[in-house]
Amino acid sequence: MAQEEGQPIFSEVTCQEIAQWASAYLDEHVEDERKRHIALHLAICAGCETYVKQIATVRDVVGILPKAIEQPSDSQRLRQAFVARARRLPASR
Amino acid sequence: MNVEISGVTESMSHRMVASRKPELNSSATVANGKVALLARLRQGDERAFDELVTRHHSALIRMAMGYVADREVAEEVVQDTWMVVIEGLGRFEGRSSLRTWIFGIMIHKAKDRGVREKRHTTFSSFESADDDGDDATDPSWFHQSGEWAGHWAFPPQPWDDQTPEKLLASQQAITAMNRAIEALPRTLKDVLILRDVEGVEAKEVCNILKITETNLYVRLHRARERVRQAVEAYLVGRKPTM
């Protein structure tokens, strides 16, 4: 896997750095130069490709986990307060 | 090897949409919806208020739990938050989004309550513990020396393409992920709930939590990594080791 000089082929950026930058990369919050390095690395590194995909999966699944729809324990009191406030302050804007 | 990252495509298309005229802009439609909601709230529309409460109450409770002792106190904090929102709607000038304003009120109240309960005497030191440059990932996964230093020693094993569907179909997996989220330190939980669970834009999350975007992504990645480990543990059929 090493190049002629015996240097690793991923000389621009390490896998550890890719792992650190995975979330910022997925959300497009890395500067162009870094983004280019990461994209090049991902194209040739199966370990990093897997890792970034897993973080993307986590991000996506967390966003669609079933949510319990909760209401305030005293929602009636809140609604009454809302109505009372609206009566005191007729919409002026 | 083709890496398909949905987030990249999404935000690229978002940028393209954003460059069009406002009336064709889908985010303008969303903004109009928010303005409409605010107008309805100011007119005293009860259904608009119910809508607002339903939309944010769960996340408010979940976040408040990170600041105070128990669920009961968290509910009081959020109830107080709603009362402040009701009283303040007439004065709300819309300089921030309605959501940023509401979450800001809750955090202020929850911190105040948490300090009064002496749960966290110094928030700043508590928060800084998670702001340091500690690695989100375990250094032992990587070669530490030699020409492969910094590269995978123990690369992650791929999940199959059906993993999202399998996770969502399994109550055990859902419970494992929710437990991992609840077990996060507050600073990490706040960003994960706002950004990934509620889908709040990065800049708005920063406004709500008063942190930089760099800080946001350090925290967000740590949070996602811990949930990833919970998923990994579920997939290999053992309990989380965290």
Tab-separated table of C-alpha atoms in Angstrom:
chain	number	residue	atom	x	y	z
A	1	MET	CA	0.000	0.000	0.000
A	2	ALA	CA	2.961	2.338	0.552
A	3	GLN	CA	4.333	4.615	-2.168
A	4	GLU	CA	7.844	4.341	-3.597
A	5	GLU	CA	9.348	6.525	-0.871
A	6	GLY	CA	7.725	4.310	1.726
A	7	GLN	CA	5.212	7.042	2.679
A	8	PRO	CA	1.581	6.142	3.306
A	9	ILE	CA	-0.660	7.053	0.400
A	10	PHE	CA	-2.987	9.160	2.605
A	11	SER	CA	-0.334	11.795	3.227
A	12	GLU	CA	-2.684	14.826	3.169
A	13	VAL	CA	-4.882	13.827	6.089
A	14	THR	CA	-5.065	10.928	8.544
A	15	CYS	CA	-8.003	8.629	9.270
A	16	GLN	CA	-8.064	9.965	12.829
A	17	GLU	CA	-8.551	13.494	11.474
A	18	ILE	CA	-11.285	12.304	9.107
A	19	ALA	CA	-13.063	10.695	12.049
A	20	GLN	CA	-12.844	13.975	13.989
A	21	TRP	CA	-14.198	16.002	11.082
A	22	ALA	CA	-16.956	13.588	10.049
A	23	SER	CA	-19.913	15.558	11.425
A	24	ALA	CA	-18.698	18.943	10.209
A	25	TYR	CA	-18.034	17.405	6.783
A	26	LEU	CA	-21.500	15.840	6.610
A	27	ASP	CA	-23.086	19.190	7.460
A	28	GLU	CA	-20.883	21.038	4.947
A	29	HIS	CA	-19.140	22.982	7.658
A	30	VAL	CA	-15.553	22.552	6.489
A	31	GLU	CA	-13.537	24.914	4.357
A	32	ASP	CA	-13.087	24.014	0.686
A	33	GLU	CA	-9.484	22.856	0.973
A	34	ARG	CA	-10.254	20.524	3.855
A	35	LYS	CA	-13.376	19.283	2.113
A	36	ARG	CA	-11.279	18.367	-0.930
A	37	HIS	CA	-8.777	16.464	1.201
A	38	ILE	CA	-11.540	14.610	3.014
A	39	ALA	CA	-13.344	13.712	-0.223
A	40	LEU	CA	-10.128	12.420	-1.783
A	41	HIS	CA	-9.354	10.376	1.311
A	42	LEU	CA	-12.867	8.909	1.476
A	43	ALA	CA	-12.574	7.805	-2.150
A	44	ILE	CA	-9.682	5.485	-1.297
A	45	CYS	CA	-10.169	4.534	2.362
A	46	ALA	CA	-12.806	1.908	3.145
A	47	GLY	CA	-12.464	2.392	6.931
A	48	CYS	CA	-13.197	6.116	6.740
A	49	GLU	CA	-15.960	5.641	4.191
A	50	THR	CA	-17.618	3.202	6.587
A	51	TYR	CA	-17.162	5.523	9.553
A	52	VAL	CA	-18.585	8.603	7.834
A	53	LYS	CA	-21.543	6.583	6.528
A	54	GLN	CA	-22.245	5.310	10.042
A	55	ILE	CA	-22.222	8.842	11.465
A	56	ALA	CA	-24.584	9.898	8.636
A	57	THR	CA	-26.860	6.973	9.502
A	58	VAL	CA	-26.890	7.983	13.162
A	59	ARG	CA	-27.676	11.598	12.247
A	60	ASP	CA	-30.534	10.545	9.960
A	61	VAL	CA	-32.022	7.906	12.267
A	62	VAL	CA	-31.890	10.146	15.360
A	63	GLY	CA	-33.952	12.679	13.400
A	64	ILE	CA	-36.748	10.205	12.724
A	65	LEU	CA	-36.871	8.253	15.986
A	66	PRO	CA	-40.488	7.974	17.159
A	67	LYS	CA	-41.210	10.898	19.466
A	68	ALA	CA	-43.552	10.940	22.377
A	69	ILE	CA	-45.913	13.864	21.865
A	70	GLU	CA	-46.041	15.450	25.262
A	71	GLN	CA	-48.340	18.117	26.526
A	72	PRO	CA	-47.838	20.275	29.592
A	73	SER	CA	-49.363	18.691	32.691
A	74	ASP	CA	-51.371	21.865	33.157
A	75	SER	CA	-52.113	22.694	29.544
A	76	GLN	CA	-55.600	23.964	30.384
A	77	ARG	CA	-54.160	26.646	32.675
A	78	LEU	CA	-51.690	27.674	29.961
A	79	ARG	CA	-54.433	27.951	27.354
A	80	GLN	CA	-56.534	30.043	29.725
A	81	ALA	CA	-53.562	32.314	30.392
A	82	PHE	CA	-53.016	32.643	26.666
A	83	VAL	CA	-56.649	33.574	26.030
A	84	ALA	CA	-56.722	35.998	28.962
A	85	ARG	CA	-53.548	37.695	27.749
A	86	ALA	CA	-54.923	37.973	24.217
A	87	ARG	CA	-58.072	39.668	25.570
A	88	ARG	CA	-56.053	42.163	27.584
A	89	LEU	CA	-53.845	42.941	24.612
A	90	PRO	CA	-55.824	43.070	21.385
A	91	ALA	CA	-53.619	42.355	18.393
A	92	SER	CA	-51.997	45.636	17.508
A	93	ARG	CA	-49.367	44.402	15.068
B	1	MET	CA	-15.392	3.656	-4.259
B	2	ASN	CA	-18.373	5.935	-4.314
B	3	VAL	CA	-19.277	7.697	-1.111
B	4	GLU	CA	-22.812	8.967	-1.109
B	5	ILE	CA	-23.353	11.508	1.605
B	6	SER	CA	-26.915	12.738	1.701
B	7	GLY	CA	-26.151	15.821	3.812
B	8	VAL	CA	-23.822	17.232	1.182
B	9	THR	CA	-26.392	16.921	-1.564
B	10	GLU	CA	-29.117	18.374	0.630
B	11	SER	CA	-27.238	21.490	1.560
B	12	MET	CA	-25.949	21.988	-1.960
B	13	SER	CA	-29.475	21.925	-3.304
B	14	HIS	CA	-30.510	24.205	-0.446
B	15	ARG	CA	-27.869	26.711	-1.542
B	16	MET	CA	-29.114	26.554	-5.108
B	17	VAL	CA	-32.663	27.172	-3.969
B	18	ALA	CA	-31.494	29.992	-1.720
B	19	SER	CA	-30.021	31.860	-4.676
B	20	ARG	CA	-33.381	32.131	-6.402
B	21	LYS	CA	-35.900	34.868	-5.934
B	22	PRO	CA	-37.467	34.893	-2.471
B	23	GLU	CA	-40.954	34.007	-3.700
B	24	LEU	CA	-39.608	30.801	-5.245
B	25	ASN	CA	-37.530	29.982	-2.220
B	26	SER	CA	-38.749	27.019	-0.182
B	27	SER	CA	-37.088	28.399	2.955
B	28	ALA	CA	-39.085	31.603	2.403
B	29	THR	CA	-42.235	29.488	2.558
B	30	VAL	CA	-41.094	28.077	5.876
B	31	ALA	CA	-40.296	31.603	7.090
B	32	ASN	CA	-43.734	32.767	5.950
B	33	GLY	CA	-45.262	29.905	7.917
B	34	LYS	CA	-43.412	31.070	11.018
B	35	VAL	CA	-44.481	34.671	10.485
B	36	ALA	CA	-48.043	33.465	10.003
B	37	LEU	CA	-47.853	31.481	13.241
B	38	LEU	CA	-46.582	34.524	15.105
B	39	ALA	CA	-49.360	36.679	13.660
B	40	ARG	CA	-51.962	34.100	14.684
B	41	LEU	CA	-50.477	33.928	18.176
B	42	ARG	CA	-50.684	37.698	18.489
B	43	GLN	CA	-54.294	37.564	17.388
B	44	GLY	CA	-54.992	35.211	20.255
B	45	ASP	CA	-55.551	32.118	18.079
B	46	GLU	CA	-55.748	29.250	20.567
B	47	ARG	CA	-55.031	26.643	17.932
B	48	ALA	CA	-51.817	28.445	17.032
B	49	PHE	CA	-50.815	28.314	20.681
B	50	ASP	CA	-51.590	24.576	20.875
B	51	GLU	CA	-49.534	24.097	17.723
B	52	LEU	CA	-46.593	25.950	19.226
B	53	VAL	CA	-46.742	23.982	22.466
B	54	THR	CA	-47.078	20.624	20.704
B	55	ARG	CA	-44.153	21.467	18.446
B	56	HIS	CA	-41.676	22.341	21.170
B	57	HIS	CA	-42.814	20.980	24.525
B	58	SER	CA	-41.095	17.570	24.388
B	59	ALA	CA	-37.739	18.999	23.355
B	60	LEU	CA	-37.996	21.716	25.999
B	61	ILE	CA	-38.629	19.111	28.702
B	62	ARG	CA	-35.841	16.902	27.424
B	63	MET	CA	-33.359	19.760	27.481
B	64	ALA	CA	-34.551	21.165	30.803
B	65	MET	CA	-33.874	17.752	32.374
B	66	GLY	CA	-30.181	18.374	31.808
B	67	TYR	CA	-30.205	21.421	34.076
B	68	VAL	CA	-32.443	20.442	36.961
B	69	ALA	CA	-32.824	17.610	39.407
B	70	ASP	CA	-35.813	15.730	38.097
B	71	ARG	CA	-38.665	15.535	35.666
B	72	GLU	CA	-41.089	17.328	37.960
B	73	VAL	CA	-38.837	20.370	38.236
B	74	ALA	CA	-38.198	20.268	34.473
B	75	GLU	CA	-41.955	20.406	33.882
B	76	GLU	CA	-42.244	23.399	36.210
B	77	VAL	CA	-39.424	25.148	34.371
B	78	VAL	CA	-41.082	24.571	31.005
B	79	GLN	CA	-44.503	25.559	32.350
B	80	ASP	CA	-42.935	28.821	33.612
B	81	THR	CA	-41.313	29.237	30.217
B	82	TRP	CA	-44.679	29.033	28.482
B	83	MET	CA	-46.097	31.631	30.875
B	84	VAL	CA	-43.251	34.017	30.018
B	85	VAL	CA	-43.841	33.336	26.324
B	86	ILE	CA	-47.547	34.165	26.701
B	87	GLU	CA	-46.783	37.374	28.572
B	88	GLY	CA	-43.993	38.371	26.199
B	89	LEU	CA	-45.603	37.646	22.827
B	90	GLY	CA	-46.759	41.230	22.466
B	91	ARG	CA	-43.242	42.522	23.030
B	92	PHE	CA	-41.432	39.884	20.962
B	93	GLU	CA	-39.823	41.812	18.141
B	94	GLY	CA	-38.789	38.907	15.956
B	95	ARG	CA	-35.086	39.743	15.982
B	96	SER	CA	-34.487	36.074	16.624
B	97	SER	CA	-36.788	33.258	15.615
B	98	LEU	CA	-39.676	32.395	17.893
B	99	ARG	CA	-37.977	29.080	18.621
B	100	THR	CA	-34.657	30.699	19.560
B	101	TRP	CA	-36.520	33.044	21.877
B	102	ILE	CA	-38.513	30.254	23.567
B	103	PHE	CA	-35.521	27.944	24.042
B	104	GLY	CA	-33.481	30.885	25.317
B	105	ILE	CA	-36.117	31.589	27.979
B	106	MET	CA	-36.189	27.934	28.994
B	107	ILE	CA	-32.399	27.687	29.300
B	108	HIS	CA	-32.275	30.866	31.370
B	109	LYS	CA	-34.989	29.591	33.697
B	110	ALA	CA	-33.524	26.090	33.907
B	111	LYS	CA	-30.040	27.396	34.716
B	112	ASP	CA	-31.464	29.682	37.349
B	113	ARG	CA	-33.434	26.830	38.872
B	114	GLY	CA	-30.477	24.454	38.651
B	115	VAL	CA	-28.206	26.921	40.424
B	116	ARG	CA	-30.805	27.576	43.110
B	117	GLU	CA	-31.009	23.838	43.663
B	118	LYS	CA	-27.206	23.860	43.816
B	119	ARG	CA	-27.185	21.061	41.302
B	120	HIS	CA	-24.477	22.761	39.291
B	121	THR	CA	-22.819	25.501	41.274
B	122	THR	CA	-20.582	26.635	38.437
B	123	PHE	CA	-21.996	26.176	35.012
B	124	SER	CA	-18.935	27.577	33.311
B	125	SER	CA	-16.577	24.947	34.692
B	126	PHE	CA	-19.156	22.255	34.068
B	127	GLU	CA	-19.505	23.286	30.451
B	128	SER	CA	-15.820	23.705	29.782
B	129	ALA	CA	-15.263	20.042	30.585
B	130	ASP	CA	-16.906	19.207	27.287
B	131	ASP	CA	-15.401	22.055	25.328
B	132	ASP	CA	-11.827	20.858	25.546
B	133	GLY	CA	-10.154	19.311	22.569
B	134	ASP	CA	-10.599	15.732	23.739
B	135	ASP	CA	-10.996	13.256	20.948
B	136	ALA	CA	-14.513	12.173	20.125
B	137	THR	CA	-13.026	8.962	18.833
B	138	ASP	CA	-10.962	6.427	20.739
B	139	PRO	CA	-7.252	6.937	19.909
B	140	SER	CA	-6.692	3.196	20.270
B	141	TRP	CA	-8.636	2.654	17.032
B	142	PHE	CA	-5.686	4.168	15.179
B	143	HIS	CA	-2.001	3.356	14.772
B	144	GLN	CA	-0.154	5.624	17.178
B	145	SER	CA	3.310	5.410	15.614
B	146	GLY	CA	5.162	4.333	12.527
B	147	GLU	CA	4.417	5.253	8.944
B	148	TRP	CA	0.708	4.435	9.448
B	149	ALA	CA	0.344	6.664	12.500
B	150	GLY	CA	-3.138	8.196	12.580
B	151	HIS	CA	-4.629	5.576	10.259
B	152	TRP	CA	-7.060	2.847	11.210
B	153	ALA	CA	-5.669	-0.031	13.252
B	154	PHE	CA	-9.203	-1.293	13.922
B	155	PRO	CA	-11.490	0.092	11.220
B	156	PRO	CA	-15.258	0.002	11.841
B	157	GLN	CA	-17.096	-2.942	10.330
B	158	PRO	CA	-19.633	-1.818	7.720
B	159	TRP	CA	-23.337	-1.852	8.586
B	160	ASP	CA	-25.540	-3.280	5.894
B	161	ASP	CA	-27.670	-1.012	3.711
B	162	GLN	CA	-30.856	-1.925	5.571
B	163	THR	CA	-29.491	-0.770	8.937
B	164	PRO	CA	-31.651	2.384	9.278
B	165	GLU	CA	-34.838	0.409	8.585
B	166	LYS	CA	-33.753	-2.381	10.943
B	167	LEU	CA	-33.009	0.087	13.722
B	168	LEU	CA	-36.328	1.863	13.345
B	169	ALA	CA	-38.191	-1.468	13.291
B	170	SER	CA	-36.650	-2.635	16.551
B	171	GLN	CA	-37.981	-1.334	19.861
B	172	GLN	CA	-34.774	-2.582	21.473
B	173	ALA	CA	-32.666	-0.504	19.089
B	174	ILE	CA	-34.847	2.576	19.577
B	175	THR	CA	-34.560	2.171	23.351
B	176	ALA	CA	-30.778	1.746	23.076
B	177	MET	CA	-30.460	4.943	21.040
B	178	ASN	CA	-32.764	6.925	23.334
B	179	ARG	CA	-30.815	5.699	26.364
B	180	ALA	CA	-27.566	6.758	24.729
B	181	ILE	CA	-29.040	10.219	24.059
B	182	GLU	CA	-30.361	10.582	27.612
B	183	ALA	CA	-26.981	9.485	29.005
B	184	LEU	CA	-25.130	12.262	27.163
B	185	PRO	CA	-23.638	15.102	29.203
B	186	ARG	CA	-25.918	18.120	28.973
B	187	THR	CA	-23.746	20.133	26.590
B	188	LEU	CA	-23.695	17.243	24.116
B	189	LYS	CA	-27.367	16.399	24.565
B	190	ASP	CA	-28.408	20.012	23.916
B	191	VAL	CA	-26.733	20.131	20.511
B	192	LEU	CA	-27.929	16.664	19.450
B	193	ILE	CA	-31.537	17.372	20.402
B	194	LEU	CA	-31.604	20.754	18.714
B	195	ARG	CA	-29.642	19.906	15.580
B	196	ASP	CA	-30.462	16.255	14.844
B	197	VAL	CA	-33.715	15.551	16.703
B	198	GLU	CA	-35.429	18.912	16.145
B	199	GLY	CA	-33.647	19.731	12.880
B	200	VAL	CA	-32.687	23.270	13.905
B	201	GLU	CA	-30.197	24.972	11.542
B	202	ALA	CA	-26.624	25.110	12.826
B	203	LYS	CA	-26.549	28.908	13.127
B	204	GLU	CA	-29.756	28.945	15.126
B	205	VAL	CA	-28.442	26.233	17.472
B	206	CYS	CA	-25.409	28.448	18.072
B	207	ASN	CA	-27.674	31.404	18.834
B	208	ILE	CA	-29.772	29.401	21.258
B	209	LEU	CA	-26.806	27.894	23.097
B	210	LYS	CA	-24.497	30.914	22.631
B	211	ILE	CA	-21.657	28.815	21.247
B	212	THR	CA	-19.507	29.052	18.116
B	213	GLU	CA	-20.099	26.810	15.101
B	214	THR	CA	-16.737	25.153	15.671
B	215	ASN	CA	-17.813	24.354	19.202
B	216	LEU	CA	-21.149	23.113	17.938
B	217	TYR	CA	-19.533	20.582	15.628
B	218	VAL	CA	-17.072	19.362	18.246
B	219	ARG	CA	-20.000	18.685	20.577
B	220	LEU	CA	-22.311	17.370	17.888
B	221	HIS	CA	-19.741	14.880	16.677
B	222	ARG	CA	-19.065	13.600	20.182
B	223	ALA	CA	-22.782	13.150	20.681
B	224	ARG	CA	-23.276	11.334	17.362
B	225	GLU	CA	-20.252	9.149	18.075
B	226	ARG	CA	-21.719	8.022	21.389
B	227	VAL	CA	-25.010	7.146	19.725
B	228	ARG	CA	-23.039	5.355	16.984
B	229	GLN	CA	-21.361	3.259	19.671
B	230	ALA	CA	-24.775	2.407	21.121
B	231	VAL	CA	-25.946	1.302	17.668
B	232	GLU	CA	-22.762	-0.695	17.183
B	233	ALA	CA	-23.291	-2.376	20.567
B	234	TYR	CA	-26.884	-3.178	19.660
B	235	LEU	CA	-25.835	-4.587	16.289
B	236	VAL	CA	-23.232	-6.900	17.758
B	237	GLY	CA	-25.777	-7.977	20.340
B	238	ARG	CA	-24.117	-6.816	23.497
B	239	LYS	CA	-24.788	-4.138	26.053
B	240	PRO	CA	-23.208	-0.696	25.587
B	241	THR	CA	-19.861	-0.448	27.322
B	242	MET	CA	-20.081	3.312	27.822
